[in-house]
PDB file of C-alpha atoms in Angstrom:
ATOM      1  CA  MET J  76       5.470  16.572  -5.007  1.00  0.00           C
ATOM      2  CA  THR J  77       8.005  16.709  -2.173  1.00  0.00           C
ATOM      3  CA  ILE J  78       7.238  18.524   1.085  1.00  0.00           C
ATOM      4  CA  MET J  79       9.021  18.881   4.409  1.00  0.00           C
ATOM      5  CA  LEU J  80       6.956  17.973   7.460  1.00  0.00           C
ATOM      6  CA  ARG J  81       7.750  18.284  11.141  1.00  0.00           C
ATOM      7  CA  VAL J  82       7.254  15.447  13.603  1.00  0.00           C
ATOM      8  CA  GLU J  83       4.650  16.911  15.955  1.00  0.00           C
ATOM      9  CA  ALA J  84       4.350  13.830  18.141  1.00  0.00           C
ATOM     10  CA  ARG J  85       5.639  10.291  18.478  1.00  0.00           C
ATOM     11  CA  ARG J  86       3.832   7.650  20.455  1.00  0.00           C
ATOM     12  CA  HIS J  87       4.024   3.966  21.304  1.00  0.00           C
ATOM     13  CA  ALA J  88       1.160   2.382  19.321  1.00  0.00           C
ATOM     14  CA  ALA J  89       1.941  -1.265  20.188  1.00  0.00           C
ATOM     15  CA  SER J  90       4.930  -3.462  20.850  1.00  0.00           C
ATOM     16  CA  GLY J  91       7.330  -2.680  17.995  1.00  0.00           C
ATOM     17  CA  VAL J  92       5.008  -0.086  16.417  1.00  0.00           C
ATOM     18  CA  LEU J  93       5.808   3.647  16.419  1.00  0.00           C
ATOM     19  CA  GLU J  94       3.095   6.225  15.696  1.00  0.00           C
ATOM     20  CA  LEU J  95       4.235   9.517  14.140  1.00  0.00           C
ATOM     21  CA  GLU J  96       2.141  12.652  13.679  1.00  0.00           C
ATOM     22  CA  LEU J  97       3.388  14.921  10.877  1.00  0.00           C
ATOM     23  CA  ALA J  98       2.424  18.520  10.093  1.00  0.00           C
ATOM     24  CA  SER J  99       3.642  21.476   8.097  1.00  0.00           C
ATOM     25  CA  PRO J 100       6.104  23.619  10.115  1.00  0.00           C
ATOM     26  CA  ASP J 101       4.221  26.802   9.152  1.00  0.00           C
ATOM     27  CA  GLY J 102       0.734  25.401   9.631  1.00  0.00           C
ATOM     28  CA  THR J 103      -0.038  25.150   5.912  1.00  0.00           C
ATOM     29  CA  LEU J 104      -2.797  22.684   5.082  1.00  0.00           C
ATOM     30  CA  LEU J 105      -1.497  19.362   3.783  1.00  0.00           C
ATOM     31  CA  PRO J 106      -2.557  17.870   0.425  1.00  0.00           C
ATOM     32  CA  ALA J 107      -5.958  16.198   0.331  1.00  0.00           C
ATOM     33  CA  TRP J 108      -6.109  12.406   0.563  1.00  0.00           C
ATOM     34  CA  GLU J 109      -8.603   9.547   0.774  1.00  0.00           C
ATOM     35  CA  PRO J 110      -8.635   6.273   2.745  1.00  0.00           C
ATOM     36  CA  GLY J 111      -6.106   3.786   1.378  1.00  0.00           C
ATOM     37  CA  ALA J 112      -3.522   6.471   0.537  1.00  0.00           C
ATOM     38  CA  HIS J 113       0.145   6.209   1.472  1.00  0.00           C
ATOM     39  CA  ILE J 114       3.087   8.578   1.560  1.00  0.00           C
ATOM     40  CA  ASP J 115       6.783   8.099   0.845  1.00  0.00           C
ATOM     41  CA  VAL J 116       9.089   8.994   3.740  1.00  0.00           C
ATOM     42  CA  ARG J 117      12.780   9.620   3.102  1.00  0.00           C
ATOM     43  CA  VAL J 118      14.771   7.665   5.679  1.00  0.00           C
ATOM     44  CA  GLY J 119      18.354   7.721   6.883  1.00  0.00           C
ATOM     45  CA  ASP J 120      19.936   6.019   3.883  1.00  0.00           C
ATOM     46  CA  GLY J 121      18.370   8.534   1.500  1.00  0.00           C
ATOM     47  CA  GLU J 122      15.844   6.042   0.140  1.00  0.00           C
ATOM     48  CA  TYR J 123      12.076   6.276   0.510  1.00  0.00           C
ATOM     49  CA  ARG J 124       9.769   3.933   2.410  1.00  0.00           C
ATOM     50  CA  GLN J 125       5.985   3.758   2.050  1.00  0.00           C
ATOM     51  CA  TYR J 126       3.608   4.201   4.997  1.00  0.00           C
ATOM     52  CA  SER J 127      -0.194   4.291   4.932  1.00  0.00           C
ATOM     53  CA  LEU J 128      -1.992   7.351   6.241  1.00  0.00           C
ATOM     54  CA  CYS J 129      -4.022   6.128   9.197  1.00  0.00           C
ATOM     55  CA  GLY J 130      -5.483   9.260  10.766  1.00  0.00           C
ATOM     56  CA  PRO J 131      -8.976  10.740  10.340  1.00  0.00           C
ATOM     57  CA  PRO J 132     -10.026  10.495   6.666  1.00  0.00           C
ATOM     58  CA  GLY J 133      -8.981  13.513   4.669  1.00  0.00           C
ATOM     59  CA  SER J 134      -7.321  15.307   7.592  1.00  0.00           C
ATOM     60  CA  ARG J 135      -5.165  18.155   6.267  1.00  0.00           C
ATOM     61  CA  GLN J 136      -3.946  19.648   9.543  1.00  0.00           C
ATOM     62  CA  ALA J 137      -1.756  16.647  10.325  1.00  0.00           C
ATOM     63  CA  TRP J 138      -0.995  13.205   8.949  1.00  0.00           C
ATOM     64  CA  ARG J 139      -0.505  10.071  11.004  1.00  0.00           C
ATOM     65  CA  ILE J 140       1.531   7.011  10.115  1.00  0.00           C
ATOM     66  CA  ALA J 141       2.496   3.896  12.071  1.00  0.00           C
ATOM     67  CA  VAL J 142       5.876   2.235  11.585  1.00  0.00           C
ATOM     68  CA  LEU J 143       6.551  -1.409  12.405  1.00  0.00           C
ATOM     69  CA  ARG J 144      10.133  -2.024  13.504  1.00  0.00           C
ATOM     70  CA  GLU J 145      11.556  -4.623  11.135  1.00  0.00           C
ATOM     71  CA  PRO J 146      14.914  -5.897  12.432  1.00  0.00           C
ATOM     72  CA  ASP J 147      15.483  -7.884   9.225  1.00  0.00           C
ATOM     73  CA  GLY J 148      14.359  -5.075   6.916  1.00  0.00           C
ATOM     74  CA  ARG J 149      16.408  -2.557   4.959  1.00  0.00           C
ATOM     75  CA  GLY J 150      16.952  -0.283   7.951  1.00  0.00           C
ATOM     76  CA  GLY J 151      14.384   2.431   7.296  1.00  0.00           C
ATOM     77  CA  SER J 152      11.977   1.430  10.041  1.00  0.00           C
ATOM     78  CA  GLN J 153      14.743   1.101  12.597  1.00  0.00           C
ATOM     79  CA  TRP J 154      16.015   4.576  11.687  1.00  0.00           C
ATOM     80  CA  LEU J 155      12.563   6.072  12.201  1.00  0.00           C
ATOM     81  CA  HIS J 156      12.253   4.294  15.556  1.00  0.00           C
ATOM     82  CA  ASP J 157      15.718   5.171  16.853  1.00  0.00           C
ATOM     83  CA  ALA J 158      16.826   8.424  15.219  1.00  0.00           C
ATOM     84  CA  VAL J 159      13.696  10.529  14.666  1.00  0.00           C
ATOM     85  CA  ASN J 160      12.359  12.677  17.481  1.00  0.00           C
ATOM     86  CA  THR J 161       9.616  15.246  18.023  1.00  0.00           C
ATOM     87  CA  GLY J 162      10.548  18.469  16.251  1.00  0.00           C
ATOM     88  CA  ASP J 163      12.609  16.763  13.547  1.00  0.00           C
ATOM     89  CA  THR J 164      11.757  17.361   9.902  1.00  0.00           C
ATOM     90  CA  LEU J 165      11.157  14.601   7.362  1.00  0.00           C
ATOM     91  CA  GLU J 166      11.047  14.743   3.577  1.00  0.00           C
ATOM     92  CA  ILE J 167       7.730  13.413   2.282  1.00  0.00           C
ATOM     93  CA  ARG J 168       6.349  12.580  -1.163  1.00  0.00           C
ATOM     94  CA  GLY J 169       2.733  11.911  -2.026  1.00  0.00           C
ATOM     95  CA  PRO J 170       0.112  11.011  -1.104  1.00  0.00           C
ATOM     96  CA  ARG J 171      -0.748   8.316  -3.658  1.00  0.00           C
ATOM     97  CA  ASN J 172      -3.573   5.808  -3.578  1.00  0.00           C
ATOM     98  CA  HIS J 173      -3.717   2.354  -5.177  1.00  0.00           C
ATOM     99  CA  PHE J 174      -5.990   0.932  -2.469  1.00  0.00           C
ATOM    100  CA  ARG J 175      -8.940   3.250  -2.835  1.00  0.00           C
ATOM    101  CA  LEU J 176     -12.178   2.588  -0.948  1.00  0.00           C
ATOM    102  CA  GLU J 177     -14.957   2.178  -3.497  1.00  0.00           C
ATOM    103  CA  THR J 178     -18.567   2.998  -2.674  1.00  0.00           C
ATOM    104  CA  ALA J 179     -20.578  -0.010  -1.526  1.00  0.00           C
ATOM    105  CA  PRO J 180     -23.506  -0.777   0.794  1.00  0.00           C
ATOM    106  CA  ARG J 181     -21.412  -3.231   2.783  1.00  0.00           C
ATOM    107  CA  TYR J 182     -17.749  -4.036   3.484  1.00  0.00           C
ATOM    108  CA  LEU J 183     -15.703  -6.814   5.031  1.00  0.00           C
ATOM    109  CA  PHE J 184     -12.292  -5.627   6.226  1.00  0.00           C
ATOM    110  CA  ILE J 185      -9.542  -8.136   7.033  1.00  0.00           C
ATOM    111  CA  ALA J 186      -6.309  -6.861   8.583  1.00  0.00           C
ATOM    112  CA  GLY J 187      -3.186  -8.629   9.756  1.00  0.00           C
ATOM    113  CA  GLY J 188      -0.616  -6.891  11.963  1.00  0.00           C
ATOM    114  CA  ILE J 189       0.523  -3.518  10.623  1.00  0.00           C
ATOM    115  CA  GLY J 190      -1.978  -4.036   7.783  1.00  0.00           C
ATOM    116  CA  ILE J 191      -4.510  -2.323  10.048  1.00  0.00           C
ATOM    117  CA  THR J 192      -3.076   1.082   9.063  1.00  0.00           C
ATOM    118  CA  PRO J 193      -4.786   1.631   5.676  1.00  0.00           C
ATOM    119  CA  ILE J 194      -7.961   0.011   7.038  1.00  0.00           C
ATOM    120  CA  LEU J 195      -8.440   2.469   9.934  1.00  0.00           C
ATOM    121  CA  PRO J 196      -9.584   5.466   7.855  1.00  0.00           C
ATOM    122  CA  MET J 197     -11.690   3.119   5.720  1.00  0.00           C
ATOM    123  CA  LEU J 198     -13.705   2.170   8.793  1.00  0.00           C
ATOM    124  CA  ALA J 199     -14.374   5.815   9.591  1.00  0.00           C
ATOM    125  CA  ALA J 200     -15.363   6.513   5.977  1.00  0.00           C
ATOM    126  CA  ALA J 201     -17.697   3.509   5.832  1.00  0.00           C
ATOM    127  CA  GLU J 202     -19.245   4.564   9.139  1.00  0.00           C
ATOM    128  CA  SER J 203     -19.756   8.122   7.921  1.00  0.00           C
ATOM    129  CA  ALA J 204     -21.375   6.858   4.710  1.00  0.00           C
ATOM    130  CA  GLY J 205     -23.840   4.718   6.646  1.00  0.00           C
ATOM    131  CA  ALA J 206     -22.546   1.494   5.081  1.00  0.00           C
ATOM    132  CA  GLY J 207     -22.617  -1.827   6.870  1.00  0.00           C
ATOM    133  CA  TRP J 208     -19.196  -3.240   7.741  1.00  0.00           C
ATOM    134  CA  ASN J 209     -17.209  -5.650   9.863  1.00  0.00           C
ATOM    135  CA  LEU J 210     -13.511  -5.906  10.633  1.00  0.00           C
ATOM    136  CA  VAL J 211     -11.541  -9.018  11.518  1.00  0.00           C
ATOM    137  CA  TYR J 212      -8.103  -8.052  12.843  1.00  0.00           C
ATOM    138  CA  GLY J 213      -5.407 -10.624  13.513  1.00  0.00           C
ATOM    139  CA  GLY J 214      -1.920 -10.336  14.994  1.00  0.00           C
ATOM    140  CA  ARG J 215       0.700 -12.306  16.860  1.00  0.00           C
ATOM    141  CA  SER J 216      -0.512 -11.062  20.261  1.00  0.00           C
ATOM    142  CA  ARG J 217      -2.615  -8.243  21.688  1.00  0.00           C
ATOM    143  CA  GLU J 218       0.532  -6.355  22.635  1.00  0.00           C
ATOM    144  CA  THR J 219       1.657  -6.221  18.980  1.00  0.00           C
ATOM    145  CA  MET J 220      -1.705  -5.073  17.579  1.00  0.00           C
ATOM    146  CA  ALA J 221      -1.835  -1.294  17.156  1.00  0.00           C
ATOM    147  CA  PHE J 222      -4.883   0.956  17.671  1.00  0.00           C
ATOM    148  CA  ARG J 223      -6.947  -1.551  19.658  1.00  0.00           C
ATOM    149  CA  ASP J 224      -8.183   1.268  21.916  1.00  0.00           C
ATOM    150  CA  GLU J 225      -9.469   3.236  18.913  1.00  0.00           C
ATOM    151  CA  LEU J 226     -11.202   0.190  17.510  1.00  0.00           C
ATOM    152  CA  ALA J 227     -12.998  -0.518  20.787  1.00  0.00           C
ATOM    153  CA  ARG J 228     -15.515   2.259  20.069  1.00  0.00           C
ATOM    154  CA  TYR J 229     -16.943   0.230  17.190  1.00  0.00           C
ATOM    155  CA  GLY J 230     -18.090  -2.546  19.511  1.00  0.00           C
ATOM    156  CA  ASP J 231     -18.784  -6.012  18.166  1.00  0.00           C
ATOM    157  CA  ARG J 232     -18.319  -4.984  14.533  1.00  0.00           C
ATOM    158  CA  VAL J 233     -14.606  -5.432  15.257  1.00  0.00           C
ATOM    159  CA  GLN J 234     -13.215  -8.873  16.039  1.00  0.00           C
ATOM    160  CA  ILE J 235      -9.738  -8.859  17.594  1.00  0.00           C
ATOM    161  CA  ARG J 236      -8.071 -12.238  17.013  1.00  0.00           C
ATOM    162  CA  PRO J 237      -4.548 -12.544  18.504  1.00  0.00           C
ATOM    163  CA  GLN J 238      -2.860 -15.674  17.201  1.00  0.00           C
ATOM    164  CA  ASP J 239      -1.500 -16.670  20.620  1.00  0.00           C
ATOM    165  CA  GLU J 240      -5.065 -16.741  21.960  1.00  0.00           C
ATOM    166  CA  SER J 241      -7.223 -17.990  19.102  1.00  0.00           C
ATOM    167  CA  GLY J 242      -4.857 -19.296  16.409  1.00  0.00           C
ATOM    168  CA  LEU J 243      -4.822 -18.216  12.789  1.00  0.00           C
ATOM    169  CA  LEU J 244      -7.744 -16.252  11.402  1.00  0.00           C
ATOM    170  CA  GLU J 245     -10.607 -18.486  10.283  1.00  0.00           C
ATOM    171  CA  LEU J 246     -11.099 -17.068   6.813  1.00  0.00           C
ATOM    172  CA  GLU J 247     -13.372 -19.649   5.241  1.00  0.00           C
ATOM    173  CA  PRO J 248     -16.467 -18.764   7.325  1.00  0.00           C
ATOM    174  CA  LEU J 249     -15.914 -15.089   6.476  1.00  0.00           C
ATOM    175  CA  LEU J 250     -15.765 -15.543   2.723  1.00  0.00           C
ATOM    176  CA  ARG J 251     -18.056 -18.502   2.081  1.00  0.00           C
ATOM    177  CA  GLY J 252     -21.440 -17.270   0.893  1.00  0.00           C
ATOM    178  CA  ILE J 253     -20.570 -13.586   1.216  1.00  0.00           C
ATOM    179  CA  SER J 254     -23.202 -11.323  -0.339  1.00  0.00           C
ATOM    180  CA  PRO J 255     -22.458 -10.074  -3.890  1.00  0.00           C
ATOM    181  CA  GLU J 256     -22.729  -6.412  -2.865  1.00  0.00           C
ATOM    182  CA  THR J 257     -20.023  -6.748  -0.186  1.00  0.00           C
ATOM    183  CA  ARG J 258     -16.591  -5.371  -1.031  1.00  0.00           C
ATOM    184  CA  VAL J 259     -13.692  -7.094   0.717  1.00  0.00           C
ATOM    185  CA  TYR J 260     -10.556  -5.146   1.659  1.00  0.00           C
ATOM    186  CA  CYS J 261      -7.530  -6.970   3.011  1.00  0.00           C
ATOM    187  CA  CYS J 262      -4.050  -5.840   4.029  1.00  0.00           C
ATOM    188  CA  GLY J 263      -1.388  -7.726   5.960  1.00  0.00           C
ATOM    189  CA  PRO J 264       1.315 -10.373   5.670  1.00  0.00           C
ATOM    190  CA  GLU J 265       1.780 -12.269   2.429  1.00  0.00           C
ATOM    191  CA  ALA J 266       0.439 -15.532   3.870  1.00  0.00           C
ATOM    192  CA  LEU J 267      -2.820 -13.830   4.840  1.00  0.00           C
ATOM    193  CA  LEU J 268      -3.238 -12.192   1.430  1.00  0.00           C
ATOM    194  CA  ASP J 269      -2.517 -15.446  -0.387  1.00  0.00           C
ATOM    195  CA  ALA J 270      -5.081 -17.301   1.712  1.00  0.00           C
ATOM    196  CA  VAL J 271      -7.749 -14.630   1.200  1.00  0.00           C
ATOM    197  CA  GLU J 272      -7.146 -14.526  -2.550  1.00  0.00           C
ATOM    198  CA  ARG J 273      -7.319 -18.309  -2.815  1.00  0.00           C
ATOM    199  CA  LEU J 274     -10.603 -18.522  -0.912  1.00  0.00           C
ATOM    200  CA  ALA J 275     -12.055 -15.534  -2.753  1.00  0.00           C
ATOM    201  CA  GLU J 276     -11.471 -17.333  -6.024  1.00  0.00           C
ATOM    202  CA  GLU J 277     -12.875 -20.598  -4.671  1.00  0.00           C
ATOM    203  CA  PHE J 278     -16.027 -18.947  -3.332  1.00  0.00           C
ATOM    204  CA  GLU J 279     -16.345 -16.540  -6.301  1.00  0.00           C
ATOM    205  CA  VAL J 280     -16.146 -13.405  -4.193  1.00  0.00           C
ATOM    206  CA  GLY J 281     -17.121 -10.613  -6.545  1.00  0.00           C
ATOM    207  CA  SER J 282     -14.978  -7.757  -5.233  1.00  0.00           C
ATOM    208  CA  LEU J 283     -11.656  -8.253  -3.444  1.00  0.00           C
ATOM    209  CA  HIS J 284      -9.118  -5.476  -2.919  1.00  0.00           C
ATOM    210  CA  THR J 285      -5.689  -6.157  -1.422  1.00  0.00           C
ATOM    211  CA  GLU J 286      -2.582  -4.147  -0.637  1.00  0.00           C
ATOM    212  CA  ARG J 287       0.837  -5.742  -0.380  1.00  0.00           C
ATOM    213  CA  PHE J 288       3.967  -4.692   1.464  1.00  0.00           C
ATOM    214  CA  ARG J 289       6.121  -7.086  -0.550  1.00  0.00           C
ATOM    215  CA  PRO J 290       6.022  -8.152  -4.217  1.00  0.00           C
ATOM    216  CA  GLN J 291       3.678 -10.957  -5.154  1.00  0.00           C
ATOM    217  CA  PRO J 292       5.484 -14.020  -6.545  1.00  0.00           C
ATOM    218  CA  LEU J 293       5.126 -14.251 -10.312  1.00  0.00           C
ATOM    219  CA  GLU J 294       3.528 -17.433 -11.593  1.00  0.00           C
ATOM    220  CA  ASP J 295       4.237 -18.650 -15.111  1.00  0.00           C
ATOM    221  CA  ALA J 296       6.238 -15.510 -15.882  1.00  0.00           C
ATOM    222  CA  ARG J 297       7.863 -15.704 -19.298  1.00  0.00           C
ATOM    223  CA  PRO J 298      11.643 -15.193 -19.480  1.00  0.00           C
ATOM    224  CA  ALA J 299      12.629 -11.553 -19.684  1.00  0.00           C
ATOM    225  CA  GLY J 300      13.670 -10.484 -23.169  1.00  0.00           C
ATOM    226  CA  ALA J 301      15.034  -7.338 -24.752  1.00  0.00           C
ATOM    227  CA  PHE J 302      12.698  -4.711 -26.222  1.00  0.00           C
ATOM    228  CA  GLU J 303      12.568  -1.008 -27.025  1.00  0.00           C
ATOM    229  CA  VAL J 304      10.875   1.924 -25.338  1.00  0.00           C
ATOM    230  CA  GLU J 305      10.060   5.128 -27.170  1.00  0.00           C
ATOM    231  CA  LEU J 306       9.827   8.351 -25.159  1.00  0.00           C
ATOM    232  CA  ALA J 307       6.849  10.201 -26.592  1.00  0.00           C
ATOM    233  CA  SER J 308       8.057  13.683 -25.628  1.00  0.00           C
ATOM    234  CA  THR J 309      11.233  13.465 -27.729  1.00  0.00           C
ATOM    235  CA  GLY J 310      10.854  10.414 -29.959  1.00  0.00           C
ATOM    236  CA  THR J 311      13.987   8.918 -28.409  1.00  0.00           C
ATOM    237  CA  VAL J 312      14.138   5.126 -28.672  1.00  0.00           C
ATOM    238  CA  LEU J 313      15.989   3.193 -25.971  1.00  0.00           C
ATOM    239  CA  GLU J 314      16.824  -0.507 -25.813  1.00  0.00           C
ATOM    240  CA  VAL J 315      15.926  -2.348 -22.623  1.00  0.00           C
ATOM    241  CA  PRO J 316      18.140  -5.450 -22.265  1.00  0.00           C
ATOM    242  CA  ALA J 317      16.799  -8.590 -20.618  1.00  0.00           C
ATOM    243  CA  GLU J 318      18.792  -7.965 -17.448  1.00  0.00           C
ATOM    244  CA  ARG J 319      17.704  -4.339 -16.908  1.00  0.00           C
ATOM    245  CA  SER J 320      14.440  -2.616 -16.003  1.00  0.00           C
ATOM    246  CA  VAL J 321      12.710   0.092 -17.995  1.00  0.00           C
ATOM    247  CA  LEU J 322      13.238   2.383 -15.018  1.00  0.00           C
ATOM    248  CA  SER J 323      17.014   1.933 -14.966  1.00  0.00           C
ATOM    249  CA  VAL J 324      17.269   2.476 -18.726  1.00  0.00           C
ATOM    250  CA  VAL J 325      15.247   5.694 -18.820  1.00  0.00           C
ATOM    251  CA  GLU J 326      17.047   7.053 -15.752  1.00  0.00           C
ATOM    252  CA  ALA J 327      20.405   6.354 -17.398  1.00  0.00           C
ATOM    253  CA  ALA J 328      19.163   8.341 -20.403  1.00  0.00           C
ATOM    254  CA  GLY J 329      18.639  11.364 -18.158  1.00  0.00           C
ATOM    255  CA  VAL J 330      14.871  11.115 -17.723  1.00  0.00           C
ATOM    256  CA  ASP J 331      13.730  12.237 -14.288  1.00  0.00           C
ATOM    257  CA  VAL J 332      11.225   9.626 -13.053  1.00  0.00           C
ATOM    258  CA  LEU J 333       9.962   9.328  -9.493  1.00  0.00           C
ATOM    259  CA  SER J 334      10.569   5.875  -8.054  1.00  0.00           C
ATOM    260  CA  SER J 335      10.886   4.237  -4.679  1.00  0.00           C
ATOM    261  CA  CYS J 336      10.434   0.532  -3.945  1.00  0.00           C
ATOM    262  CA  ALA J 337      11.824  -0.893  -7.234  1.00  0.00           C
ATOM    263  CA  GLU J 338       9.656  -3.958  -6.487  1.00  0.00           C
ATOM    264  CA  GLY J 339       6.315  -3.060  -8.042  1.00  0.00           C
ATOM    265  CA  THR J 340       4.537  -2.535  -4.729  1.00  0.00           C
ATOM    266  CA  CYS J 341       4.374   1.237  -4.138  1.00  0.00           C
ATOM    267  CA  GLY J 342       3.140   2.690  -7.438  1.00  0.00           C
ATOM    268  CA  THR J 343       5.539   5.639  -7.426  1.00  0.00           C
ATOM    269  CA  CYS J 344       6.899   4.927 -10.916  1.00  0.00           C
ATOM    270  CA  GLU J 345       3.490   4.379 -12.556  1.00  0.00           C
ATOM    271  CA  THR J 346       3.788   5.574 -16.171  1.00  0.00           C
ATOM    272  CA  ARG J 347       1.212   6.026 -18.925  1.00  0.00           C
ATOM    273  CA  VAL J 348       1.648   3.705 -21.912  1.00  0.00           C
ATOM    274  CA  LEU J 349       0.576   5.149 -25.247  1.00  0.00           C
ATOM    275  CA  ALA J 350       1.233   2.085 -27.410  1.00  0.00           C
ATOM    276  CA  GLY J 351       2.503  -1.466 -27.054  1.00  0.00           C
ATOM    277  CA  GLU J 352       1.567  -4.592 -25.121  1.00  0.00           C
ATOM    278  CA  ILE J 353       2.551  -4.637 -21.467  1.00  0.00           C
ATOM    279  CA  ASP J 354       3.966  -7.583 -19.534  1.00  0.00           C
ATOM    280  CA  HIS J 355       2.618  -6.629 -16.098  1.00  0.00           C
ATOM    281  CA  ARG J 356       4.781  -7.824 -13.200  1.00  0.00           C
ATOM    282  CA  ASP J 357       3.667  -5.496 -10.417  1.00  0.00           C
ATOM    283  CA  SER J 358       1.657  -6.280  -7.274  1.00  0.00           C
ATOM    284  CA  ILE J 359      -0.643  -3.252  -7.513  1.00  0.00           C
ATOM    285  CA  LEU J 360      -2.880  -3.190 -10.572  1.00  0.00           C
ATOM    286  CA  ASP J 361      -5.948  -5.410 -10.638  1.00  0.00           C
ATOM    287  CA  GLU J 362      -7.058  -7.391 -13.669  1.00  0.00           C
ATOM    288  CA  GLY J 363      -9.341  -4.644 -14.948  1.00  0.00           C
ATOM    289  CA  GLN J 364      -6.588  -2.033 -14.743  1.00  0.00           C
ATOM    290  CA  ARG J 365      -4.146  -4.340 -16.504  1.00  0.00           C
ATOM    291  CA  ALA J 366      -6.635  -5.041 -19.246  1.00  0.00           C
ATOM    292  CA  GLY J 367      -6.826  -1.300 -19.908  1.00  0.00           C
ATOM    293  CA  GLY J 368      -3.262  -1.460 -21.218  1.00  0.00           C
ATOM    294  CA  ASP J 369      -2.600   2.214 -20.516  1.00  0.00           C
ATOM    295  CA  ARG J 370      -0.309   2.159 -17.473  1.00  0.00           C
ATOM    296  CA  MET J 371       2.599   0.198 -16.037  1.00  0.00           C
ATOM    297  CA  MET J 372       5.078   0.162 -13.177  1.00  0.00           C
ATOM    298  CA  ILE J 373       8.341   0.626 -15.044  1.00  0.00           C
ATOM    299  CA  CYS J 374      10.463  -0.690 -12.178  1.00  0.00           C
ATOM    300  CA  VAL J 375       9.362  -4.290 -12.849  1.00  0.00           C
ATOM    301  CA  SER J 376       6.933  -4.578 -15.758  1.00  0.00           C
ATOM    302  CA  ARG J 377       8.136  -5.187 -19.292  1.00  0.00           C
ATOM    303  CA  CYS J 378       6.945  -5.535 -22.899  1.00  0.00           C
ATOM    304  CA  LEU J 379       5.276  -8.515 -24.559  1.00  0.00           C
ATOM    305  CA  GLY J 380       6.192  -7.250 -28.018  1.00  0.00           C
ATOM    306  CA  ALA J 381       8.988  -5.275 -29.604  1.00  0.00           C
ATOM    307  CA  ARG J 382       8.284  -1.742 -28.388  1.00  0.00           C
ATOM    308  CA  LEU J 383       6.409   0.332 -25.837  1.00  0.00           C
ATOM    309  CA  VAL J 384       5.648   4.022 -26.285  1.00  0.00           C
ATOM    310  CA  LEU J 385       5.741   5.769 -22.920  1.00  0.00           C
ATOM    311  CA  ASP J 386       4.338   9.123 -21.916  1.00  0.00           C
ATOM    312  CA  LEU J 387       7.778  10.359 -20.884  1.00  0.00           C
TER     313      LEU J 387
END
């Protein structure tokens, strides 16, 4: 669903981080959402960028996002920083959630830099549920770490660890011997996620949830080959060559499919699979979801056999 939202406020959240508050121009309530959700924002080049909702959990009067200026990015963040002002209207899709907070008696949250954004409403939800939790939040410096003032109300359950003061986050003491009932949620730079995943495997952490801003490198990926996709609604069979994605092939055939990142990180193009074996290449689905064999991100994932039947 696409909606038009007005920028009600813009604030300086940290060095290089812009906070935007979005609301319906006519005061209509916004769609419901849960912690971990993100929205797609159409930027100046006509493409969409993904930003986590970081306001009060479930708020429907207004949504809040925080945008890190990325000078070496694709230009979307710079456009939002430089060209968007209070009163402007933005085209929004979503929300969607592939980083959902699951019920647990205890949580460990680990955030790096702008990765604090999906974690913020999770803290409020965990607090409201009466769960035990702790947050370790790292960044380059205090000046670059957004929402420190908001986090201060949680006292010593929040550890602020600027790299220029205390070095890299010490992850091993956090994850070694963690209780089985503790769910771990981590969002941040790729190096942080890789380190957390490596230690979680080493220490047999039972429940780790991560969200990536960039695609995870594929290890031992088999060479891409050609295969067929069948569109269940019409019975049309399309060939997907080795050098093209399922998404590009179905779009060329006139099928209207929502998509955004084209990297397997946002989940916009998630499609139900009715038959066939999937070669998952996304950075979203966990092992249990992949084992289900009933969904795929058609921008990057492929087929392990000869044909996939898609719910399109």
